[in-house]
Coordinates of N, CA and C and ligand atoms in Angstrom, one line a residue:
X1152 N 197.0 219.3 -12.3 CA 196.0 220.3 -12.6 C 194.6 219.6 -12.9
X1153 N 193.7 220.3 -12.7 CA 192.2 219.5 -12.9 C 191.5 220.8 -13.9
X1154 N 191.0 220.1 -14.9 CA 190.0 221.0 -15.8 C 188.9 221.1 -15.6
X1155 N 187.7 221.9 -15.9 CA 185.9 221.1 -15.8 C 185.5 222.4 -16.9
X1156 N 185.3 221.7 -17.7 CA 184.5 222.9 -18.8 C 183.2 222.5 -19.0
X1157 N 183.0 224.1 -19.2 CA 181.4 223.8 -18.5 C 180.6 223.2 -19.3
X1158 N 179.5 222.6 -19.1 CA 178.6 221.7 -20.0 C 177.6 222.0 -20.0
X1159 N 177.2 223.1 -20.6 CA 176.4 224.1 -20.5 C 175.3 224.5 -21.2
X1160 N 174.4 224.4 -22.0 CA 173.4 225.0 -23.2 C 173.6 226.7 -22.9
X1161 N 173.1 227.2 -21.9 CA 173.3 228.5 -21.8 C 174.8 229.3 -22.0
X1162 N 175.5 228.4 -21.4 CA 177.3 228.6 -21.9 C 177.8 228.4 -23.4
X1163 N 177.2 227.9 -23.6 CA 177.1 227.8 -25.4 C 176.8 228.7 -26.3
X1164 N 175.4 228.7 -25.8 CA 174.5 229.7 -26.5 C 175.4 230.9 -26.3
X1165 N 175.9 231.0 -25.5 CA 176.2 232.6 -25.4 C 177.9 233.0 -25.7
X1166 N 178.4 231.5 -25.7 CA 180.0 231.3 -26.5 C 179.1 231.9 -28.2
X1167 N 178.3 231.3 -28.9 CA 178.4 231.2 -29.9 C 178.0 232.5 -30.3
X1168 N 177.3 233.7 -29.7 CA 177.0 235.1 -29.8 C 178.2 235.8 -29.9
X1169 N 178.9 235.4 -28.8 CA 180.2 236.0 -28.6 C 181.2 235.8 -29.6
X1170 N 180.9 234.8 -30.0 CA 182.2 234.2 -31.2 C 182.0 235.0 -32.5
X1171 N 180.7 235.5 -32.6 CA 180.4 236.1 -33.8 C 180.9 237.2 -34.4
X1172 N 181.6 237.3 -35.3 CA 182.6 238.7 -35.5 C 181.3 239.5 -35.7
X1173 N 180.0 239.3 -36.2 CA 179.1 240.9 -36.5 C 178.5 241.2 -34.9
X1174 N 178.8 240.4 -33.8 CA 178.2 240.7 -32.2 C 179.2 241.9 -32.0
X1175 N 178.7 243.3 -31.7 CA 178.9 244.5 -31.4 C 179.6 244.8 -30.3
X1176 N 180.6 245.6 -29.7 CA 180.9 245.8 -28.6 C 180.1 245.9 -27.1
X1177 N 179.1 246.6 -27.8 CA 178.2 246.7 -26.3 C 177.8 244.7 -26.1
X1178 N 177.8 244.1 -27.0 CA 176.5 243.3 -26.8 C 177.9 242.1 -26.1
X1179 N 179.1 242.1 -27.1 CA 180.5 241.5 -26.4 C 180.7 241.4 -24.7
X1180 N 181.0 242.7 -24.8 CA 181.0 243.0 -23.2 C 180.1 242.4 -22.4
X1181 N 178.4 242.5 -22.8 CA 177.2 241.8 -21.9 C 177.6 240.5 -21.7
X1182 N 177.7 239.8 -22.9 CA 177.7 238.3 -23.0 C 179.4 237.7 -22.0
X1183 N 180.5 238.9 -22.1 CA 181.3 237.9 -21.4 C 181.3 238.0 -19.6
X1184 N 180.8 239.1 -19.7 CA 179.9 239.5 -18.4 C 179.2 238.1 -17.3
X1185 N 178.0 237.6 -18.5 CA 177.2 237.1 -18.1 C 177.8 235.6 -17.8
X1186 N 178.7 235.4 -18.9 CA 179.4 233.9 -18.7 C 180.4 233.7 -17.8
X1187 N 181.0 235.4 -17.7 CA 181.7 235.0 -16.1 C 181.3 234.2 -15.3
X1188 N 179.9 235.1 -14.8 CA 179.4 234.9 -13.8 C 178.6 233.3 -13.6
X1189 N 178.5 232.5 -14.6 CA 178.2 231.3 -15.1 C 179.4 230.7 -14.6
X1190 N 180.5 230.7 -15.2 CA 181.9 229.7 -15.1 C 181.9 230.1 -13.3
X1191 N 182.0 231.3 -12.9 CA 182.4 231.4 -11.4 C 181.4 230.5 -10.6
X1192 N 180.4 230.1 -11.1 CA 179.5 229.1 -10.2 C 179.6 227.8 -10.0
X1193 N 181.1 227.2 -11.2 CA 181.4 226.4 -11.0 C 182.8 226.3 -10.1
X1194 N 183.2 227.8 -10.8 CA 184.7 227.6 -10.0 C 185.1 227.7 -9.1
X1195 N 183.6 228.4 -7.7 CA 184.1 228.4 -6.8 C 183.1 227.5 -6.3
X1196 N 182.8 226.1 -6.9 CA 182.5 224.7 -6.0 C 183.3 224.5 -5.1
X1197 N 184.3 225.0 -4.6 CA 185.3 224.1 -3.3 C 185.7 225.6 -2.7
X1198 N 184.8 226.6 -2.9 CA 185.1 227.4 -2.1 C 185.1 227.4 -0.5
X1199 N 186.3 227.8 0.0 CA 186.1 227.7 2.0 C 185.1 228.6 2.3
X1200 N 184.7 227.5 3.2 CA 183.4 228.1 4.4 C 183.6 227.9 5.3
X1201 N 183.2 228.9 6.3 CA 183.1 228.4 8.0 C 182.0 228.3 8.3
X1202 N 181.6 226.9 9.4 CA 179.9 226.5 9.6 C 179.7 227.6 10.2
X1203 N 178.0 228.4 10.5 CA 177.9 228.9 11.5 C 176.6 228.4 11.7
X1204 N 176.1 229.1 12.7 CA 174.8 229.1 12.8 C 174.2 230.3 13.2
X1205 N 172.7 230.7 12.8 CA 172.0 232.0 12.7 C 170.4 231.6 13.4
X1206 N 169.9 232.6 13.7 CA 169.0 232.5 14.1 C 167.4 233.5 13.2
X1207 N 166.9 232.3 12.8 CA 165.5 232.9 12.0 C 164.8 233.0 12.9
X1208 N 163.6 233.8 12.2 CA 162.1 234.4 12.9 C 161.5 232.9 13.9
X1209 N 161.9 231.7 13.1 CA 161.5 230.4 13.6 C 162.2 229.6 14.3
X1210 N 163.7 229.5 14.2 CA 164.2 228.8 14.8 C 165.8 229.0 14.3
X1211 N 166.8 228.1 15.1 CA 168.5 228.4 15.0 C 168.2 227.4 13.8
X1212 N 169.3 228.0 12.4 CA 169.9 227.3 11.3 C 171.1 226.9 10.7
X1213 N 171.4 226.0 10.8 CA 173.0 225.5 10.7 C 173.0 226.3 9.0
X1214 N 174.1 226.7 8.8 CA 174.8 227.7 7.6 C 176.1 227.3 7.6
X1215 N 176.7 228.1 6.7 CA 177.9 229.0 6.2 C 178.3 230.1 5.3
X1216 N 179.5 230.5 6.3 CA 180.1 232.1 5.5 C 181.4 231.5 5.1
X1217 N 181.9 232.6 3.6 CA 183.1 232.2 3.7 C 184.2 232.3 4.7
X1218 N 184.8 231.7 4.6 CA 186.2 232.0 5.1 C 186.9 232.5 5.1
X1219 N 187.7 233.1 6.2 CA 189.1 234.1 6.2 C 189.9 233.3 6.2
X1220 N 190.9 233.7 5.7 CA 191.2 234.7 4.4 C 190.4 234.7 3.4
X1221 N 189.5 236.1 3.1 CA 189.6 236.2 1.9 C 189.8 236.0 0.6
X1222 N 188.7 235.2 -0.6 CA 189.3 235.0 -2.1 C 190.1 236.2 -2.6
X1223 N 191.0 236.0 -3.2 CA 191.4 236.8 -4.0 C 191.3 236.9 -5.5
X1224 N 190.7 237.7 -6.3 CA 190.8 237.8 -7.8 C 191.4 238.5 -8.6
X1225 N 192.1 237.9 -9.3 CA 193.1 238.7 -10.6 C 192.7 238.5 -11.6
X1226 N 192.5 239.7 -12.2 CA 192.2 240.0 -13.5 C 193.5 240.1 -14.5
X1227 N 194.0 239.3 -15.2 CA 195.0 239.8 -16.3 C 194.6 240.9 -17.4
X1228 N 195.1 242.0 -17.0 CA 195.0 242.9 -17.6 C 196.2 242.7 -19.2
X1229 N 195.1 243.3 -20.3 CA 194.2 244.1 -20.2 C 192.7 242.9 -20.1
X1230 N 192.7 241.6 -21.3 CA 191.4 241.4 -21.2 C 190.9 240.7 -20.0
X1231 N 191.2 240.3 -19.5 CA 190.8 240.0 -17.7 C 189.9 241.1 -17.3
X1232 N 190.0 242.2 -17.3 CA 189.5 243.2 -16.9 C 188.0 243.0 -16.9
X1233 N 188.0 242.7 -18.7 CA 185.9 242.8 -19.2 C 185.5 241.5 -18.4
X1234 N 186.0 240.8 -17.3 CA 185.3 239.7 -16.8 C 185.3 239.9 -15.2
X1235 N 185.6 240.7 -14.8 CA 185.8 241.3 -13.4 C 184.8 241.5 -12.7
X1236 N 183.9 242.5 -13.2 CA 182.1 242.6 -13.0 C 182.4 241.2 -12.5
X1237 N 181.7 240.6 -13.8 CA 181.0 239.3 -13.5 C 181.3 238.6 -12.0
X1238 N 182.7 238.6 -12.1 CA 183.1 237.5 -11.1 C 183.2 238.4 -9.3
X1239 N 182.7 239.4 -9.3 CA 182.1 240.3 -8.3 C 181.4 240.7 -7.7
X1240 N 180.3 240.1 -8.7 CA 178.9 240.1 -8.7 C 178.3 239.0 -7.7
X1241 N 179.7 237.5 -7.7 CA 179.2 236.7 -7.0 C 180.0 236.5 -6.0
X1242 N 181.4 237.3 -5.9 CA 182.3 237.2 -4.6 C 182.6 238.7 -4.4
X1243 N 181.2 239.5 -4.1 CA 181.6 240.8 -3.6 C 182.1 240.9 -2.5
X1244 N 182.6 240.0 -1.5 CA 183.7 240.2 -0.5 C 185.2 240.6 -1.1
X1245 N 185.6 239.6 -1.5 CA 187.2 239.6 -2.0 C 187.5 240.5 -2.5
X1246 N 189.1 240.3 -1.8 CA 190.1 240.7 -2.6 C 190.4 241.1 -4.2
X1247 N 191.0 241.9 -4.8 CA 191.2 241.9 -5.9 C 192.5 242.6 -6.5
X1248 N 193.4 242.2 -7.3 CA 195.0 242.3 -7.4 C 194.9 242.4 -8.9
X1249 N 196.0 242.4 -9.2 CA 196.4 243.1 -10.6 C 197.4 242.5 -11.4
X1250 N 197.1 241.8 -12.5 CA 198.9 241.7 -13.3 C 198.3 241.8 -14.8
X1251 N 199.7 242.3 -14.9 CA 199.5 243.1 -16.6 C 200.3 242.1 -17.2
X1252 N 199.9 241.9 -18.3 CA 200.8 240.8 -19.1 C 200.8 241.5 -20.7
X1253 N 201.6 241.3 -21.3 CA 201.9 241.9 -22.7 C 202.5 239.9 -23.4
X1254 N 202.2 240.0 -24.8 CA 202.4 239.1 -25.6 C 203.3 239.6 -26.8
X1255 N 204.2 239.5 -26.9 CA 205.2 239.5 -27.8 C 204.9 238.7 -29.1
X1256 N 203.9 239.5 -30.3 CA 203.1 239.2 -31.0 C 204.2 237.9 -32.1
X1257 N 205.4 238.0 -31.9 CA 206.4 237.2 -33.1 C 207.0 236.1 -31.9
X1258 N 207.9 236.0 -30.8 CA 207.9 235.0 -30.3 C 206.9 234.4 -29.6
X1259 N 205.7 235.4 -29.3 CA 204.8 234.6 -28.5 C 204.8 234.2 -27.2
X1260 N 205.9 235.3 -26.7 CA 206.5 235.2 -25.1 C 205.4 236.1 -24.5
X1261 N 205.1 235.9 -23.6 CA 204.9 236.7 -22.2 C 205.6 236.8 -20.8
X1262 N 205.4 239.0 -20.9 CA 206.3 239.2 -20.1 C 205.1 240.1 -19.5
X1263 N 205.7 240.0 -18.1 CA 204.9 241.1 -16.8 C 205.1 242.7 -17.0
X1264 N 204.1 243.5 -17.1 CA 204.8 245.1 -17.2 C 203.4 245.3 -15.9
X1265 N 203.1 244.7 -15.4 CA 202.3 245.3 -13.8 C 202.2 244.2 -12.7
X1266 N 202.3 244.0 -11.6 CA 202.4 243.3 -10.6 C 201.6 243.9 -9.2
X1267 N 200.5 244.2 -9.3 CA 199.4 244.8 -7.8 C 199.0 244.1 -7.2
X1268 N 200.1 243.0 -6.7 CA 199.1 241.8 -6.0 C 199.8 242.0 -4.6
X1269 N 199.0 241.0 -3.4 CA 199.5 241.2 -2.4 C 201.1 240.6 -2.2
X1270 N 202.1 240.6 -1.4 CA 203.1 240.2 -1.0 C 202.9 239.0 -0.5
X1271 N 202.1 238.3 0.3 CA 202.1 237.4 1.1 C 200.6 237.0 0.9
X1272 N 200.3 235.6 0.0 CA 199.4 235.0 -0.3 C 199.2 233.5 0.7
X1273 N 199.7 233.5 1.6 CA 199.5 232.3 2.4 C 198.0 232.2 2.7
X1274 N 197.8 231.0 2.1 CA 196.6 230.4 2.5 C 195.1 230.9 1.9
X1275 N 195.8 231.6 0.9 CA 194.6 232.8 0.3 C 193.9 231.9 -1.0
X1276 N 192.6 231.6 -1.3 CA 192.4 231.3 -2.6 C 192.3 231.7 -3.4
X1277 N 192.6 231.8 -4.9 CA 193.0 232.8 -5.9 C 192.3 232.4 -7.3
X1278 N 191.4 233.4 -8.0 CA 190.3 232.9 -8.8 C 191.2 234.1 -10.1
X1279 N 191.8 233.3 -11.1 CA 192.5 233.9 -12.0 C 191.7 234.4 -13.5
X1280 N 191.4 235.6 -13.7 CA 190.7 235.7 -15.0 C 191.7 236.3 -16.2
X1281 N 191.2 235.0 -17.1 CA 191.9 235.8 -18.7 C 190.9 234.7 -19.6
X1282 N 190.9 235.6 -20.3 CA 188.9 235.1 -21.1 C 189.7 234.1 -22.5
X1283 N 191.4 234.2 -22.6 CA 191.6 232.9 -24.0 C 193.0 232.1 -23.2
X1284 N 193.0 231.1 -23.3 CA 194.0 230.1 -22.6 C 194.3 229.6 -24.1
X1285 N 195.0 230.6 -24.3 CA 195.6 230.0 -25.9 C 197.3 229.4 -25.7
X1286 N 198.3 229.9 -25.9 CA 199.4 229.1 -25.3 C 199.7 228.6 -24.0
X1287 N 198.9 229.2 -23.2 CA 199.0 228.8 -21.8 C 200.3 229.8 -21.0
X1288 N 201.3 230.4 -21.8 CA 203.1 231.1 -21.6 C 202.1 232.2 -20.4
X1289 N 200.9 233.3 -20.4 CA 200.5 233.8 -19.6 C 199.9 233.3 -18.3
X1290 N 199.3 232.3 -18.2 CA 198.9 231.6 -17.4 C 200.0 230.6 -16.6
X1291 N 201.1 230.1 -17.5 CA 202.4 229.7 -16.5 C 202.7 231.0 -15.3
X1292 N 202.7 232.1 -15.8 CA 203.3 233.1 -15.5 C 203.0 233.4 -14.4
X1293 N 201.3 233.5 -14.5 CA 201.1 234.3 -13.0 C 200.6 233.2 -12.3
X1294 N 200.4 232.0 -12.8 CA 200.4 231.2 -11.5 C 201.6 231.1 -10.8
X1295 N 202.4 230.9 -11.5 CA 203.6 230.5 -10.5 C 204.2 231.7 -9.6
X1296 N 203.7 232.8 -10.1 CA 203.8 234.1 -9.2 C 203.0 234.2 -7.9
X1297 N 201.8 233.5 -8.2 CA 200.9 233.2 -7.1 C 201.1 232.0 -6.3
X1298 N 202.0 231.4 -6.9 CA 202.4 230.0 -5.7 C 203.7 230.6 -5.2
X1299 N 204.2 231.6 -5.9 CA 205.5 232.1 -5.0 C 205.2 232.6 -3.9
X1300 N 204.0 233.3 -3.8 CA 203.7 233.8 -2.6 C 202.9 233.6 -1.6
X1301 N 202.5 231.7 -1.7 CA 201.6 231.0 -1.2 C 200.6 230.9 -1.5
X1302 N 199.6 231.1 -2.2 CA 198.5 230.8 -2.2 C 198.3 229.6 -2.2
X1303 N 197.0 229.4 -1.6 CA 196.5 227.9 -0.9 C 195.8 227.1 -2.5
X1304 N 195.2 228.2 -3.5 CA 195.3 227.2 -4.0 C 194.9 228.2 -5.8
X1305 N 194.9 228.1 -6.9 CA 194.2 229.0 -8.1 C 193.8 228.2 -8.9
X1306 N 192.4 229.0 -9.1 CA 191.4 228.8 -10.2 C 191.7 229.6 -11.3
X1307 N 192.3 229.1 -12.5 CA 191.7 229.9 -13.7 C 190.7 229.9 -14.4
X1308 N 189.9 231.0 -14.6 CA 188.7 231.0 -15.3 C 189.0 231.8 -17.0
X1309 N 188.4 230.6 -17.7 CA 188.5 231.1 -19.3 C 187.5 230.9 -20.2
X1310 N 187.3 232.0 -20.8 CA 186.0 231.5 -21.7 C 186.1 230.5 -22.9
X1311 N 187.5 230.9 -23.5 CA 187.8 229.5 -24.5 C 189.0 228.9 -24.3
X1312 N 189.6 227.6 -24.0 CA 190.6 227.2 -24.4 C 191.7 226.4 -25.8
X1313 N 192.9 226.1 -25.9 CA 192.9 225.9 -26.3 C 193.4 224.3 -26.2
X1314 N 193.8 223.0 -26.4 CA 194.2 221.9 -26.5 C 195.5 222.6 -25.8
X1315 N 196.5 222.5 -26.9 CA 197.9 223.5 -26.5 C 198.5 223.7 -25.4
X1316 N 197.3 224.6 -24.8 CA 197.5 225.9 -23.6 C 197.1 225.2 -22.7
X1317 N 195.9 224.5 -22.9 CA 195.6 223.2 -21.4 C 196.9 222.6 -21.4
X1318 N 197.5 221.8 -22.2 CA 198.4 220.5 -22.2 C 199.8 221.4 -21.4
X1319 N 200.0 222.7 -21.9 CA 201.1 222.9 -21.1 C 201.1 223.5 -19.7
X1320 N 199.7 223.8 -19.4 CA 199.7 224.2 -17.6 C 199.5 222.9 -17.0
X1321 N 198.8 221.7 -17.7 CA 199.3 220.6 -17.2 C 200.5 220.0 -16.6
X1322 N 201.5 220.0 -17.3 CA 202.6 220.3 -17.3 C 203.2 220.6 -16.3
X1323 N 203.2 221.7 -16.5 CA 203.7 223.3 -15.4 C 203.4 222.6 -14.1
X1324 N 201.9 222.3 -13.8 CA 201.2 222.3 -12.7 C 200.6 220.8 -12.6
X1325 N 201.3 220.1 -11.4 CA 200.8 218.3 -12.0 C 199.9 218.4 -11.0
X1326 N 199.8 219.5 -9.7 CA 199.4 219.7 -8.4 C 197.7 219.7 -8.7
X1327 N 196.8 219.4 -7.8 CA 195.2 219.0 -7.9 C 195.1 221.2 -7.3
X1328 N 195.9 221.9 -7.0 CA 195.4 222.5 -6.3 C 195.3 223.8 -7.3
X1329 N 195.9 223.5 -8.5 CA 196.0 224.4 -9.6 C 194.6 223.6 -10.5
X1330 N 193.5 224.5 -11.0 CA 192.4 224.4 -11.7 C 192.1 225.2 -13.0
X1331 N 191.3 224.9 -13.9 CA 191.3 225.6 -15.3 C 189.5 225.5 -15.3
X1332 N 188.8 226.6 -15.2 CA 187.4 225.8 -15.8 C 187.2 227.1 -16.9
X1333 N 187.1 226.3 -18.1 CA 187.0 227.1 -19.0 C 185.7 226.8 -20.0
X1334 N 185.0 227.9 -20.5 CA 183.6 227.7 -21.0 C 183.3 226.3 -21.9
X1335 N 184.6 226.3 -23.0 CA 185.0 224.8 -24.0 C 186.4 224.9 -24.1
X1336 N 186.8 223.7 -25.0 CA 188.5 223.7 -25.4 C 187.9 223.9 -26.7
X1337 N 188.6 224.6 -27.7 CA 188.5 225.0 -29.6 C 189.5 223.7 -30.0
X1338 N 189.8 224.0 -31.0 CA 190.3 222.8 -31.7 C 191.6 223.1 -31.8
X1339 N 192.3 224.1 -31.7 CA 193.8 224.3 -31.7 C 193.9 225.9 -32.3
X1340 N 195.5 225.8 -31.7 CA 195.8 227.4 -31.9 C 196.2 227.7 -33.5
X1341 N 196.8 228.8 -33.9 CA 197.4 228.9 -35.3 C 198.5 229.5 -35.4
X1342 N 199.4 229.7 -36.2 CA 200.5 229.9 -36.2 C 200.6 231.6 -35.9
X1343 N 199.9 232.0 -35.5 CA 199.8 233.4 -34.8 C 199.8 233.2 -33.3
X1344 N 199.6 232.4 -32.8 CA 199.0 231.9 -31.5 C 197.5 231.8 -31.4
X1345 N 196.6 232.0 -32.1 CA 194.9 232.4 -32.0 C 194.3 231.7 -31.7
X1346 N 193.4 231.5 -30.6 CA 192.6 229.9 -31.2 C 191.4 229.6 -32.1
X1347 N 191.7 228.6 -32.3 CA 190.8 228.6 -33.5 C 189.8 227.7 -33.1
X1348 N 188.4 227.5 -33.3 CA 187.9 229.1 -34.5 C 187.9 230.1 -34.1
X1349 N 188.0 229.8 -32.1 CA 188.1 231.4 -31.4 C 187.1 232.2 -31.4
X1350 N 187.4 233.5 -30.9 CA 186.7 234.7 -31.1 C 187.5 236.0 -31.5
X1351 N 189.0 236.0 -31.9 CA 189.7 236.8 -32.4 C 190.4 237.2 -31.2
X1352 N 191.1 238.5 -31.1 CA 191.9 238.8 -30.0 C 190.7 239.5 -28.8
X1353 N 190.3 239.2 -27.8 CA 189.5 239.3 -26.9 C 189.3 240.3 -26.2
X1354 N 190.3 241.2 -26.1 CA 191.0 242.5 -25.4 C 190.5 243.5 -26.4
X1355 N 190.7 243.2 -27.8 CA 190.2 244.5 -29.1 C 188.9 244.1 -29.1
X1356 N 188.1 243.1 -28.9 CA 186.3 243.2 -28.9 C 186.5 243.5 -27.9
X1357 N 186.8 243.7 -26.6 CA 186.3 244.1 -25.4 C 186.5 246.0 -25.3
X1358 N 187.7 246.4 -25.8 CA 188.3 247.7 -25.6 C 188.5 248.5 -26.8
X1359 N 188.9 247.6 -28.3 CA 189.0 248.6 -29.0 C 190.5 248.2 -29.5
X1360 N 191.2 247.9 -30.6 CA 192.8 248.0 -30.9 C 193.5 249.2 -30.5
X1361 N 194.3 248.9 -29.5 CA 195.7 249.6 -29.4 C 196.8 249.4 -30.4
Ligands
LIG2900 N1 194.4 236.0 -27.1 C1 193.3 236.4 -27.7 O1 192.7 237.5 -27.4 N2 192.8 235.6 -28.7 C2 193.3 234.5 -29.0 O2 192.8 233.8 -29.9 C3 194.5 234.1 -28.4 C4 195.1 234.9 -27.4

């Protein structure tokens, strides 16, 4: 697995708004919005292209379009969701698929209760959103769901990581074709699973407690 967290002043500045328990829902939502769309400019550096060439008012110019197949993006629902915009905004072509994950607040397991992805991922690139990479148990999950079905290759995008939750997708995934770019790594998780210092559970600033 390869990591690249971003090194960013503007990615900072706007981690540290975000982190702030008195930053308001509306203003939450803007900021993880905007840092999506920040991390996705790293994340899809190795995005496929096909050369083409076009013709201006002046003369033919060597280019490129993406490539077919199609990226594909999953949102882990629920907080995946508040980062979806963002990463839309800069691959309004693609695909986009679905997996619900629930965390089992006392073992700290994760289990699947939704699955709307395609059947057959051959060759497809796969840009994974969940905004805390805290134990990593979610992120085992639907990658390996996404190499079951071929994908050529997955990006996870995160706003915070933790030490932890890197060290065990490491792990998991020794392959260069599995990626993590996450805004920073925090200093470690807590015996809740949380990371710390964190931003609290990411899904209740974004939506509200269930
Ligand atoms: N999920 C969250 O929303 N926050 C954490 O700190 C860890 C997991």
């Amino acid at each position: 697995m390869r990591t690249l967290v971003a090194d960013h002043p503007l990615v900072t500045h706007k981690l540290t708004h975000l982190r702030d328990v008195t930053t308001d829902r509306a203003t939450f939502r803007t900021l993880a919005d905007e840092l999506v769309t920040l991390l996705a400019y790293e994340a899809t550096r190795e995005i496929r292209v096909t050369d083409v060439t076009v013709t201006t008012p002046v003369a033919e110019a060597a280019g490129a379009r993406l490539a077919v197949p199609r990226p594909l993006i999953v949102p882990v629902l629920r907080a995946g969701i508040g980062m979806l915009d963002g990463m839309t905004r800069l691959l309004p072509m693609a695909d986009v698929g679905f997996v619900g994950m629930v965390r089992d607040e006392d073992s700290l397991q994760a289990s699947t209760y939704a699955d709307r992805l395609p059947a057959d991922l051959t060759g497809r690139e796969v840009f994974v959103l969940d905004p805390m990479l805290a134990t990593g148990g979610t992120l085992v999950t639907v990658i390996s769901m996404l190499a079951r079905r071929g994908a050529a290759s997955v990006t996870a995008i995160c706003l915070l990581a933790a030490p932890e939750g890197l060290a065990r997708l490491e792990e998991a995934f020794p392959s260069d074709e599995v990626r993590v770019v996450s805004g920073t790594v925090d200093e470690r998780l807590n015996s809740k699973g949380y990371i710390v210092p964190g931003l609290g559970d990411a899904g209740d600033r974004l939506f509200g407690a269930v």
